[in-house]
Coordinates of C-alpha atoms and ligand atoms in Angstrom, one line a residue:
Chain A
M188 CA -0.5 -20.4 -11.7
R189 CA -2.0 -17.6 -10.7
L190 CA 0.9 -16.9 -8.6
A191 CA 3.2 -17.7 -10.8
F192 CA 1.2 -14.5 -12.7
V193 CA 1.4 -12.4 -9.6
L194 CA 5.1 -12.9 -9.2
A195 CA 6.0 -12.2 -12.3
E196 CA 4.1 -9.4 -12.5
I197 CA 5.5 -8.1 -9.0
G198 CA 9.1 -8.6 -10.8
G199 CA 8.6 -6.2 -13.8
G200 CA 6.9 -4.0 -11.1
L201 CA 10.0 -4.2 -8.6
R202 CA 12.4 -4.0 -11.9
R203 CA 10.3 -0.4 -13.7
N204 CA 10.4 1.5 -10.7
L205 CA 13.7 0.8 -9.4
S206 CA 14.6 4.0 -8.0
M207 CA 11.7 4.6 -6.4
V208 CA 11.8 0.9 -4.8
V209 CA 15.2 1.6 -3.5
S210 CA 14.4 4.9 -2.0
V211 CA 11.0 3.2 -0.6
I212 CA 13.6 0.8 0.6
L213 CA 15.6 3.6 2.5
V214 CA 12.9 5.7 4.0
T215 CA 11.9 2.3 5.7
F216 CA 14.6 1.6 6.8
V217 CA 15.9 5.1 8.7
S218 CA 12.4 5.3 10.0
L219 CA 12.9 2.1 11.0
T220 CA 15.7 2.4 12.4
F221 CA 14.7 5.7 14.9
V222 CA 11.3 3.6 16.1
G223 CA 13.6 0.6 17.2
A224 CA 16.6 2.9 18.8
A225 CA 13.6 4.4 21.1
G226 CA 13.1 0.9 21.5
M227 CA 16.3 0.1 22.7
L228 CA 16.8 3.7 24.7
Q229 CA 13.2 2.1 26.7
M230 CA 14.5 -1.2 27.3
Q231 CA 17.5 0.5 28.6
I232 CA 15.8 2.3 30.8
N233 CA 13.9 -1.1 32.4
Q234 CA 17.0 -2.7 32.8
M235 CA 18.8 0.4 34.7
K236 CA 15.6 0.8 36.8
G237 CA 15.4 -3.0 37.7
F238 CA 19.5 -2.9 38.3
W239 CA 19.5 -0.1 40.1
Y240 CA 15.8 0.7 42.4
D241 CA 17.4 -2.1 45.0
K242 CA 20.9 -1.0 45.2
V243 CA 20.0 3.1 45.1
Q244 CA 20.3 4.5 48.7
V245 CA 19.7 7.5 50.9
A246 CA 22.6 9.6 51.0
I247 CA 23.3 11.7 54.1
F248 CA 26.6 13.7 53.8
L249 CA 27.7 15.2 57.3
C250 CA 29.4 18.9 56.9
V251 CA 33.1 19.4 55.8
D252 CA 35.1 22.6 56.1
T253 CA 33.8 23.8 53.1
S254 CA 30.0 24.0 53.8
T255 CA 27.9 27.2 53.7
S256 CA 24.5 25.4 55.1
P257 CA 22.7 27.0 58.3
T258 CA 23.3 23.2 59.8
C259 CA 27.2 23.6 58.8
A260 CA 27.6 26.5 61.0
G261 CA 29.5 25.2 63.6
G262 CA 31.8 23.8 61.1
P263 CA 32.7 19.9 60.1
A264 CA 31.2 17.4 62.1
T265 CA 32.1 16.8 64.9
E266 CA 32.3 12.9 66.8
E267 CA 29.4 13.8 68.5
Q268 CA 27.5 15.1 65.7
K269 CA 27.6 11.8 63.9
Q270 CA 27.3 9.3 67.4
N271 CA 23.6 11.6 67.2
I272 CA 22.9 11.0 63.6
Q273 CA 23.8 7.0 64.2
T274 CA 21.1 7.1 66.5
M275 CA 18.6 8.8 65.8
L276 CA 18.8 5.8 62.4
D277 CA 18.9 2.9 65.0
A278 CA 15.3 4.8 66.9
P279 CA 12.6 2.9 65.6
A280 CA 10.2 5.8 64.1
V281 CA 13.1 5.3 61.2
K282 CA 14.4 2.4 62.3
Q283 CA 10.9 0.6 60.6
Y284 CA 11.7 2.3 57.2
V285 CA 15.3 1.5 56.5
T286 CA 16.5 -1.9 56.3
S287 CA 19.6 -1.4 56.4
W288 CA 22.4 1.7 56.5
T289 CA 26.6 1.7 56.3
Y290 CA 28.9 5.3 56.9
E291 CA 31.4 6.4 54.4
S292 CA 34.1 8.1 56.3
Q293 CA 36.2 10.7 54.2
D294 CA 39.3 8.7 53.8
D295 CA 36.3 6.3 52.0
A296 CA 34.7 8.9 50.1
L297 CA 38.1 9.5 48.4
K298 CA 39.0 5.6 47.6
H299 CA 35.6 6.4 45.7
F300 CA 36.3 9.2 44.3
R301 CA 39.9 8.3 43.1
E302 CA 38.4 4.7 41.4
Q303 CA 35.8 6.3 39.8
F304 CA 37.8 9.2 38.2
A305 CA 41.1 6.8 38.0
N306 CA 42.1 8.2 34.8
S307 CA 41.7 11.7 35.5
P308 CA 44.2 14.3 36.8
I309 CA 41.5 15.7 39.1
V310 CA 42.5 12.4 41.8
D311 CA 45.6 14.3 42.5
S312 CA 43.8 18.0 43.9
V313 CA 41.3 16.5 45.9
T314 CA 41.7 15.5 49.8
A315 CA 40.0 13.5 52.5
D316 CA 38.6 16.3 53.8
Q317 CA 37.2 18.1 50.9
L318 CA 34.8 15.5 50.6
P319 CA 32.0 14.9 53.0
A320 CA 31.6 12.0 54.7
S321 CA 27.8 10.3 54.7
F322 CA 25.7 7.7 57.1
R323 CA 24.2 5.7 53.2
V324 CA 21.1 4.4 54.6
N325 CA 18.8 1.5 52.6
M326 CA 15.0 2.0 52.1
V327 CA 12.5 -0.2 52.6
D328 CA 10.5 1.4 50.7
P329 CA 12.4 4.2 48.5
E330 CA 9.6 6.1 48.2
K331 CA 9.5 7.4 51.5
Y332 CA 12.3 8.9 50.6
Q333 CA 11.3 12.1 52.6
I334 CA 11.2 10.5 56.0
I335 CA 14.9 10.7 55.9
N336 CA 14.6 13.8 54.6
E337 CA 12.6 15.6 57.3
S338 CA 14.1 14.0 60.1
F339 CA 17.7 14.3 58.9
A340 CA 17.8 18.0 56.5
A341 CA 17.7 20.3 60.2
T342 CA 20.0 17.9 62.0
P343 CA 23.2 19.7 62.8
G344 CA 25.8 18.6 61.1
V345 CA 24.4 17.6 58.1
E346 CA 24.6 19.1 55.0
T347 CA 22.5 17.4 52.9
V348 CA 20.3 14.8 52.2
I349 CA 20.6 13.1 48.9
D350 CA 17.8 10.6 47.4
Q351 CA 20.3 9.2 45.0
R352 CA 17.0 7.8 43.0
Q353 CA 16.1 11.2 41.7
L354 CA 19.4 11.5 40.1
L355 CA 18.9 7.9 38.3
E356 CA 15.3 9.0 38.1
R357 CA 17.2 13.3 36.0
L358 CA 18.7 10.7 33.9
F359 CA 16.0 8.1 33.0
S360 CA 14.3 11.7 32.1
V361 CA 16.8 12.8 29.4
M362 CA 16.9 9.5 28.4
N363 CA 12.8 9.5 27.8
V364 CA 13.1 12.6 26.1
A365 CA 16.0 11.4 24.2
S366 CA 13.2 8.5 22.8
L367 CA 10.6 10.7 22.7
V368 CA 12.7 12.6 20.2
A369 CA 13.4 9.5 18.3
V370 CA 9.8 8.5 18.2
G371 CA 9.2 12.3 16.7
I372 CA 12.1 12.3 14.2
A373 CA 10.3 8.1 13.5
G374 CA 7.0 9.2 13.2
L375 CA 8.4 12.8 10.3
M376 CA 10.0 9.6 8.5
I377 CA 7.2 7.6 8.7
I378 CA 4.7 9.9 7.2
C379 CA 7.7 10.3 4.6
A380 CA 7.9 6.7 4.2
I381 CA 3.6 6.8 3.7
L382 CA 4.0 9.4 0.8
L383 CA 6.4 8.1 -0.8
I384 CA 4.6 4.8 -1.5
A385 CA 2.1 6.2 -1.9
T386 CA 3.7 7.6 -4.9
T387 CA 5.4 4.6 -6.2
I388 CA 2.2 3.3 -6.5
R389 CA 0.8 6.1 -8.1
L390 CA 3.3 5.7 -10.7
S391 CA 3.2 2.1 -10.8
A392 CA -0.2 2.0 -11.5
F393 CA -0.4 4.4 -13.8
S394 CA 2.8 3.0 -15.8
R395 CA 0.8 0.5 -16.1
R396 CA -2.6 1.4 -17.0
R397 CA -2.6 -0.9 -20.4
E398 CA -2.1 -4.1 -18.1
T399 CA -4.4 -3.2 -15.5
G400 CA -7.1 -1.9 -17.9
I401 CA -7.4 -4.6 -20.1
M402 CA -7.3 -7.2 -16.8
R403 CA -10.5 -5.4 -15.9
L404 CA -11.9 -6.2 -19.1
V405 CA -11.2 -9.1 -19.3
G406 CA -12.9 -10.1 -15.5
A407 CA -9.6 -10.5 -13.8
S408 CA -10.3 -10.2 -9.5
K409 CA -9.5 -7.1 -7.7
M410 CA -7.3 -9.1 -5.7
V411 CA -5.2 -10.1 -9.0
I412 CA -5.0 -6.7 -10.3
Q413 CA -4.0 -5.0 -7.2
L414 CA -1.9 -7.1 -4.8
P415 CA 1.2 -7.1 -7.1
F416 CA 1.2 -3.5 -6.1
V417 CA 0.2 -3.9 -2.9
L418 CA 3.3 -6.6 -2.7
E419 CA 5.6 -4.0 -3.9
G420 CA 5.5 -1.9 -1.3
V421 CA 5.1 -4.3 1.6
I422 CA 8.4 -5.9 0.1
A423 CA 10.5 -2.3 0.0
A424 CA 9.2 -1.9 3.5
V425 CA 10.4 -5.4 4.8
I426 CA 14.0 -5.2 3.2
G427 CA 13.6 -1.9 4.6
A428 CA 12.6 -3.6 7.9
S429 CA 15.1 -5.9 7.6
L430 CA 18.4 -3.7 7.4
A431 CA 17.0 -0.8 10.2
S432 CA 17.0 -4.6 12.6
V433 CA 20.6 -5.8 10.8
T434 CA 21.6 -2.1 12.5
L435 CA 20.8 -2.1 15.8
W436 CA 21.8 -5.5 16.5
T437 CA 25.1 -4.5 14.8
V438 CA 24.7 -1.3 17.2
G439 CA 23.4 -3.5 20.2
K440 CA 26.4 -5.8 19.3
F441 CA 29.3 -3.5 18.7
F442 CA 29.0 -0.4 20.7
I443 CA 26.6 -1.7 23.4
E444 CA 27.9 -5.3 24.2
D445 CA 31.3 -5.3 23.4
Y446 CA 31.6 -0.8 24.2
L447 CA 29.8 0.3 26.6
A448 CA 28.9 -2.7 28.8
D449 CA 33.0 -2.8 28.5
Q450 CA 33.5 0.7 30.1
Y451 CA 31.0 1.0 32.7
K452 CA 31.2 -2.7 34.6
D453 CA 29.0 -1.3 37.1
T454 CA 26.5 -0.8 34.8
A455 CA 23.7 -3.2 33.0
F456 CA 23.3 -2.8 29.4
I457 CA 20.5 -4.5 27.2
S458 CA 22.5 -6.8 25.1
A459 CA 22.3 -7.8 21.7
N460 CA 19.6 -10.8 21.6
Q461 CA 17.6 -8.2 23.8
V462 CA 17.3 -6.4 20.9
L463 CA 15.7 -9.1 18.6
I464 CA 12.8 -9.1 20.4
L465 CA 12.1 -5.7 18.7
V466 CA 12.5 -6.9 15.0
P467 CA 8.6 -8.4 14.1
G468 CA 7.8 -5.2 15.8
L469 CA 9.5 -2.9 12.8
L470 CA 9.0 -6.0 10.6
L471 CA 5.0 -6.2 11.5
L472 CA 5.4 -1.4 11.0
G473 CA 7.0 -2.0 7.9
I474 CA 4.2 -3.9 6.4
L475 CA 0.8 -2.4 7.8
L476 CA 2.5 1.6 6.9
S477 CA 2.9 0.1 3.2
G478 CA 0.3 -2.0 3.6
V479 CA -2.0 1.2 4.7
S480 CA -0.6 3.8 1.9
S481 CA -0.7 1.3 -1.0
L482 CA -4.5 0.2 0.0
L483 CA -5.3 4.4 0.6
T484 CA -3.7 5.0 -2.6
L485 CA -5.1 2.3 -4.9
R486 CA -8.4 2.8 -3.8
K487 CA -8.2 6.6 -5.3
Y488 CA -6.2 5.2 -8.5
L489 CA -7.3 1.1 -9.3
K490 CA -10.9 1.5 -9.3
V491 CA -11.8 -1.3 -10.3
Chain B
M196 CA -29.3 -11.2 -23.1
I197 CA -28.9 -7.9 -23.1
R198 CA -32.0 -5.4 -22.1
F199 CA -32.1 -2.0 -21.5
D200 CA -35.6 -0.9 -19.1
N201 CA -35.7 2.8 -19.9
V202 CA -32.5 3.6 -18.9
T203 CA -31.3 6.9 -19.3
K204 CA -27.6 7.9 -18.5
V205 CA -27.0 12.2 -17.5
Y206 CA -23.1 12.2 -17.5
D207 CA -23.7 16.1 -16.9
Q208 CA -26.5 17.8 -15.9
K209 CA -26.0 21.2 -17.6
S210 CA -26.2 18.6 -20.4
R211 CA -28.1 16.6 -22.7
P212 CA -28.6 12.7 -21.2
A213 CA -26.1 10.5 -23.3
L214 CA -28.9 8.0 -22.9
D215 CA -32.6 8.9 -23.3
S216 CA -35.1 6.7 -21.9
I217 CA -33.5 3.8 -24.1
S218 CA -35.5 0.0 -23.5
L219 CA -34.7 -2.4 -26.4
E220 CA -33.6 -6.0 -26.0
I221 CA -30.9 -8.1 -27.6
D222 CA -31.7 -12.0 -27.4
R223 CA -29.0 -14.4 -27.1
G224 CA -26.7 -15.2 -30.0
E225 CA -27.5 -12.5 -32.4
F226 CA -25.6 -9.9 -34.1
A227 CA -26.8 -6.0 -33.7
F228 CA -25.4 -3.3 -35.4
L229 CA -25.6 -0.3 -32.6
V230 CA -25.6 3.1 -34.8
G231 CA -25.4 6.5 -34.5
A232 CA -23.0 9.4 -35.5
S233 CA -20.5 10.2 -33.1
G234 CA -22.0 11.1 -29.9
S235 CA -24.8 9.7 -30.1
G236 CA -24.5 7.2 -27.4
K237 CA -22.6 3.7 -28.7
S238 CA -20.3 3.8 -26.2
T239 CA -22.5 4.5 -23.7
F240 CA -24.7 2.3 -24.0
L241 CA -21.5 -0.1 -24.4
R242 CA -19.9 0.9 -21.1
L243 CA -23.3 0.2 -19.7
V244 CA -23.3 -3.2 -20.1
L245 CA -20.1 -3.1 -19.0
K246 CA -21.1 -1.7 -15.5
E247 CA -18.1 0.4 -16.0
D248 CA -20.8 3.9 -15.6
R249 CA -24.0 3.3 -14.2
A250 CA -27.5 4.1 -15.0
T251 CA -28.8 7.5 -13.9
R252 CA -32.3 6.0 -14.2
G253 CA -34.1 2.3 -15.8
S254 CA -32.2 -0.5 -15.4
V255 CA -29.7 -2.8 -17.6
Y256 CA -30.3 -6.6 -17.4
V257 CA -27.2 -8.4 -19.0
A258 CA -27.7 -12.6 -18.3
G259 CA -30.7 -11.9 -16.5
Q260 CA -29.4 -10.6 -14.0
N261 CA -29.8 -5.6 -13.0
V262 CA -26.8 -5.0 -13.2
A263 CA -27.4 -2.5 -10.4
N264 CA -27.7 -5.3 -7.7
I265 CA -24.3 -6.9 -8.9
P266 CA -21.8 -5.7 -5.8
S267 CA -18.5 -4.9 -7.0
W268 CA -16.5 -7.7 -6.1
R269 CA -19.0 -9.7 -8.3
V270 CA -18.5 -7.1 -11.1
P271 CA -15.3 -9.3 -12.5
R272 CA -17.0 -12.2 -12.9
L273 CA -20.3 -9.9 -15.0
R274 CA -16.9 -9.1 -17.1
R275 CA -15.3 -12.8 -17.5
G276 CA -19.0 -13.0 -19.6
I277 CA -18.5 -10.4 -21.9
G278 CA -15.3 -9.7 -24.4
V279 CA -15.0 -6.2 -24.7
V280 CA -12.5 -5.5 -28.1
F281 CA -12.0 -1.1 -29.3
Q282 CA -10.5 1.0 -32.4
D283 CA -7.3 1.2 -30.6
F284 CA -6.9 -2.1 -30.2
R285 CA -5.1 -1.8 -26.7
L286 CA -2.8 -4.4 -26.9
L287 CA 0.8 -5.0 -24.9
P288 CA 2.8 -4.0 -27.3
N289 CA 5.7 -5.6 -25.3
K290 CA 4.2 -8.7 -25.5
T291 CA 4.1 -11.6 -28.5
V292 CA 0.4 -12.4 -30.3
F293 CA 0.1 -14.9 -27.8
A294 CA 1.1 -13.7 -25.1
N295 CA -1.3 -11.1 -25.5
V296 CA -4.1 -13.6 -26.4
A297 CA -3.0 -15.7 -23.2
F298 CA -2.4 -12.6 -20.9
A299 CA -6.6 -12.8 -20.7
M300 CA -6.5 -16.5 -19.7
Q301 CA -3.3 -15.8 -17.4
V302 CA -5.0 -13.4 -14.8
L303 CA -8.5 -15.5 -14.7
G304 CA -5.3 -18.3 -12.5
R305 CA -6.1 -20.6 -15.8
S306 CA -3.7 -23.5 -16.2
R307 CA -0.4 -23.1 -18.2
G308 CA -1.9 -25.9 -20.1
V309 CA -4.8 -25.1 -20.7
I310 CA -3.8 -21.7 -21.9
R311 CA -0.9 -23.9 -24.2
E312 CA -4.4 -25.6 -25.8
T313 CA -6.6 -23.1 -26.2
V314 CA -5.1 -19.5 -27.5
P315 CA -3.5 -21.0 -30.7
E316 CA -7.0 -22.8 -31.2
V317 CA -8.6 -19.0 -30.7
L318 CA -5.1 -17.7 -33.1
K319 CA -7.1 -20.4 -35.9
T320 CA -10.1 -18.6 -35.4
V321 CA -9.4 -14.8 -35.9
G322 CA -6.8 -15.9 -38.6
L323 CA -3.5 -15.6 -37.2
E324 CA -1.8 -19.2 -37.7
G325 CA 1.9 -18.8 -37.8
K326 CA 2.1 -14.7 -35.8
E327 CA 2.2 -16.2 -32.6
N328 CA 5.4 -15.2 -31.9
R329 CA 5.1 -11.6 -33.4
L330 CA 4.7 -8.6 -31.6
P331 CA 2.5 -6.1 -31.7
H332 CA 4.5 -3.8 -33.9
E333 CA 5.0 -6.3 -36.5
L334 CA 1.5 -6.7 -37.7
S335 CA -1.0 -4.5 -39.5
G336 CA -4.1 -2.6 -38.6
G337 CA -6.4 -5.5 -39.5
E338 CA -3.8 -8.5 -37.9
Q339 CA -4.1 -6.6 -34.4
Q340 CA -7.5 -6.4 -34.3
R341 CA -7.4 -9.7 -34.6
V342 CA -5.4 -10.4 -31.9
A343 CA -8.0 -8.1 -29.4
I344 CA -10.3 -9.7 -30.5
A345 CA -9.1 -13.1 -29.9
R346 CA -8.6 -11.6 -26.4
A347 CA -11.7 -10.8 -26.1
V348 CA -12.8 -14.3 -27.0
V349 CA -10.6 -16.5 -25.4
N350 CA -12.3 -17.1 -22.1
K351 CA -15.2 -17.9 -24.3
P352 CA -17.5 -14.9 -23.2
A353 CA -21.8 -15.1 -23.7
I354 CA -21.2 -11.7 -25.3
L355 CA -19.0 -9.7 -27.2
L356 CA -19.1 -5.4 -27.3
A357 CA -17.3 -4.4 -30.1
D358 CA -16.8 -0.3 -29.9
E359 CA -16.1 1.1 -33.8
P360 CA -13.5 -1.6 -33.9
T361 CA -13.2 -1.0 -37.9
G362 CA -12.8 3.0 -37.0
N363 CA -8.9 3.0 -37.9
L364 CA -8.9 -0.1 -40.5
D365 CA -9.1 0.4 -44.6
P366 CA -12.5 -0.5 -46.1
T367 CA -11.2 -3.9 -46.9
T368 CA -9.6 -4.7 -43.7
S369 CA -11.9 -3.9 -42.2
M370 CA -14.6 -6.6 -44.0
E371 CA -12.3 -9.3 -42.8
I372 CA -12.3 -8.3 -39.3
M373 CA -16.5 -8.4 -40.0
N374 CA -15.9 -11.9 -41.4
V375 CA -14.3 -12.4 -37.6
L376 CA -16.8 -11.4 -36.4
D377 CA -19.2 -13.3 -38.1
K378 CA -17.8 -16.1 -37.9
I379 CA -18.0 -15.7 -33.5
N380 CA -21.5 -15.0 -33.6
Q381 CA -22.4 -18.1 -35.3
N382 CA -20.6 -19.5 -32.5
N383 CA -23.6 -18.4 -30.8
T384 CA -22.4 -15.5 -28.8
T385 CA -24.3 -12.7 -28.9
V386 CA -22.3 -10.2 -30.8
V387 CA -23.0 -5.9 -30.0
M388 CA -21.0 -3.5 -32.7
A389 CA -20.9 0.3 -32.3
T390 CA -19.9 2.2 -35.4
H391 CA -20.8 4.7 -37.8
D392 CA -19.5 3.0 -41.1
D393 CA -22.4 3.3 -43.4
D394 CA -20.6 0.0 -45.9
I395 CA -20.1 -2.0 -43.0
V396 CA -23.6 -2.4 -41.9
N397 CA -25.1 -2.3 -45.0
G398 CA -22.9 -5.3 -46.2
M399 CA -24.0 -7.8 -43.4
R400 CA -27.3 -7.1 -43.5
K401 CA -28.1 -7.7 -39.6
R402 CA -30.1 -5.7 -37.3
V403 CA -30.1 -2.5 -37.0
I404 CA -30.3 0.0 -33.7
E405 CA -29.7 3.8 -34.5
L406 CA -29.2 6.1 -32.0
R407 CA -29.5 9.8 -31.8
N408 CA -28.4 12.2 -29.5
G409 CA -29.1 9.1 -27.2
I410 CA -32.2 8.1 -28.3
V411 CA -33.7 4.6 -30.5
L412 CA -34.7 5.9 -33.4
R413 CA -34.5 2.9 -35.0
D414 CA -34.3 -0.9 -34.3
E415 CA -34.9 -3.3 -37.6
A416 CA -34.0 -6.6 -38.6
R417 CA -31.6 -7.0 -41.3
A418 CA -31.5 -3.8 -41.8
L419 CA -29.7 -1.2 -43.7
Y420 CA -27.5 2.3 -42.6
T421 CA -29.8 4.4 -43.3
S422 CA -33.7 3.7 -43.2
M423 CA -35.2 1.7 -45.6
I424 CA -38.2 3.6 -45.1
P425 CA -38.0 6.5 -46.3
V426 CA -37.5 9.5 -44.1
V427 CA -38.4 13.2 -44.8
D428 CA -35.7 14.7 -44.0
G429 CA -33.4 16.5 -46.7
S430 CA -30.0 16.0 -45.5
D431 CA -30.8 12.0 -44.8
S432 CA -33.1 10.9 -48.3
G433 CA -29.8 11.0 -50.1
N434 CA -28.6 8.3 -48.4
G435 CA -31.1 5.9 -49.5
F436 CA -29.2 5.5 -53.0
R437 CA -26.4 4.0 -51.1
N438 CA -28.9 0.9 -51.0
P439 CA -27.3 -0.8 -54.0
A440 CA -23.9 -0.3 -53.0
G441 CA -24.5 -2.2 -49.4
T442 CA -25.7 -5.1 -52.1
S443 CA -22.6 -5.1 -53.5
A444 CA -20.7 -4.9 -50.0
G445 CA -22.4 -8.1 -49.0
E446 CA -20.2 -9.8 -51.5
V447 CA -17.3 -9.7 -50.1
D448 CA -19.1 -11.3 -46.7
K449 CA -18.4 -14.8 -48.7
Ligands
ADP94 N1 -17.2 10.5 -19.4 C1 -18.0 11.9 -19.8 N2 -17.9 12.1 -19.3 C2 -19.0 13.5 -19.5 N3 -19.8 13.8 -20.7 C3 -19.3 11.9 -21.6 C4 -18.9 11.0 -21.6 N4 -19.2 10.2 -21.7 C5 -19.2 10.9 -22.9 N5 -19.8 11.9 -22.3 C6 -21.2 12.4 -23.8 O1 -22.1 11.3 -23.9 C7 -22.4 11.9 -24.6 C8 -22.4 10.5 -25.3 O2 -21.2 10.1 -25.5 P1 -20.9 9.0 -26.1 O3 -21.3 7.4 -25.8 O4 -19.2 8.8 -26.1 O5 -21.2 9.2 -27.9 P2 -20.6 7.6 -29.0 O6 -19.7 6.5 -28.5 O7 -21.6 7.2 -30.1 O8 -19.8 8.7 -29.9 C9 -21.8 12.5 -25.7 O9 -22.4 14.0 -25.5 C10 -20.7 12.8 -24.8 O10 -19.9 13.8 -24.9
MG95 MG1 -17.9 6.2 -29.2

């Protein structure tokens, strides 16, 4: 009976404040979508780390015609210099840090380049002698990149030593910044959501002050008086969180899984199902922020 | 049932206390009028009983319990034992007579069956049979006040507080309302009624507690609105002639 009563009260409240309730739904929807987007970016970063870290290599690029570094003073790398690097890689001082290495000739480099930019007109104007040959070194511990750098950077015939992991780190830091921006926007939107929920409840409490006044007088418990208001906010926030979850899943399914993963086959992307992990968190966050803001508001406007 | 022990209530440090060291006791089943001019502290007295406000000094006891010691989560239970009626009725305008009275039971979680049984009974007590489905604006003032009384007593409180319940009603209707309150009092409910309507007080011959500026000026059993003991005060003595009028008003009681 009391439950039916509380439910009827909530229904009445939602109808009375429909436009406010809709705005609460929308603002929680948008803010939680940003929270979820930040979560998805972090998941994507982790996914890529796991996928790339054991594949990344340190690349030792050899001199070509156009190289300007002092170690390339003698023009393109000679066969002799190449042999020398090979010997150094197999010497115990370096070998202990290396699991394996491969040599990528200028022709191999051109082939990879053509694959990578298959649709671009630039392909036709690039020739093999413009692309550097390289040694691709797999490290036992990718953190020990400096050892390769120190050993080879000054070796004649080597133009530069590049840690691919650093390239990845740069990508990750861009993604991290993006997720921080998303979190920042989410934070602002959450503040909006909290204020809006507080205002909604205040209006609701005001429009129902007659009822609540009578409820107080006849000795209704604090819970019976306040619960309809709290649940009103919680229901709106849960609807907003659900919309955010559906949106994120849709992005995961149709943008990431069906489009990105198809376009960039050699990159690992998160799946739509992984996005579902975020759903309970978003619902919880929605409930939490509406619950907290309604409790704070009610304490002030609905004394028992 | 209600005991005030040296109770002082100060709203505003700069003005005089609304109640000033009041000590009195109202027994179970008693009917007491709280009379006095506007601003004399009647409503404040009733609010202290309900713990709507807190006494600045002294103690208020309701049913033997010092209300200052009731934790806030137990205050609803205190209020369940007290019915309240106001001058402005305070009905829910979009609920029927039945629903207005039922509301007081619903919020306490009473079952539908109990509500359907109790509400008509109480409506009968206050003389509103057959008007269950009316909306408040379809009722006269007196009828609206009956609904408010029905709502106040439907949960069978031991105490009924009425703050100028006849303030908006004409004399005849007021007397009818007094009959209803008297009937509720006969069912062993303690009734405390604040009023400054002298005809009503004179017609009832109940205990009268007169307040002036927050002080108990007089506390007499079976009394009239003005003291039967002549007061040497130009403005008050004239009222003494109202006594015969009070007696005739008493006939409405029958
Ligand atoms: N909430 C309040 N804040 C400040 N002063 C109040 C408040 N309520 C009542 N008072 C003052 O207390 C005094 C008694 O008021 P009240 O108890 O309402 O008298 P009555 O009901 O007899 O007219 C008055 O002087 C009034 O101005
Ligand atoms: Mg008053």
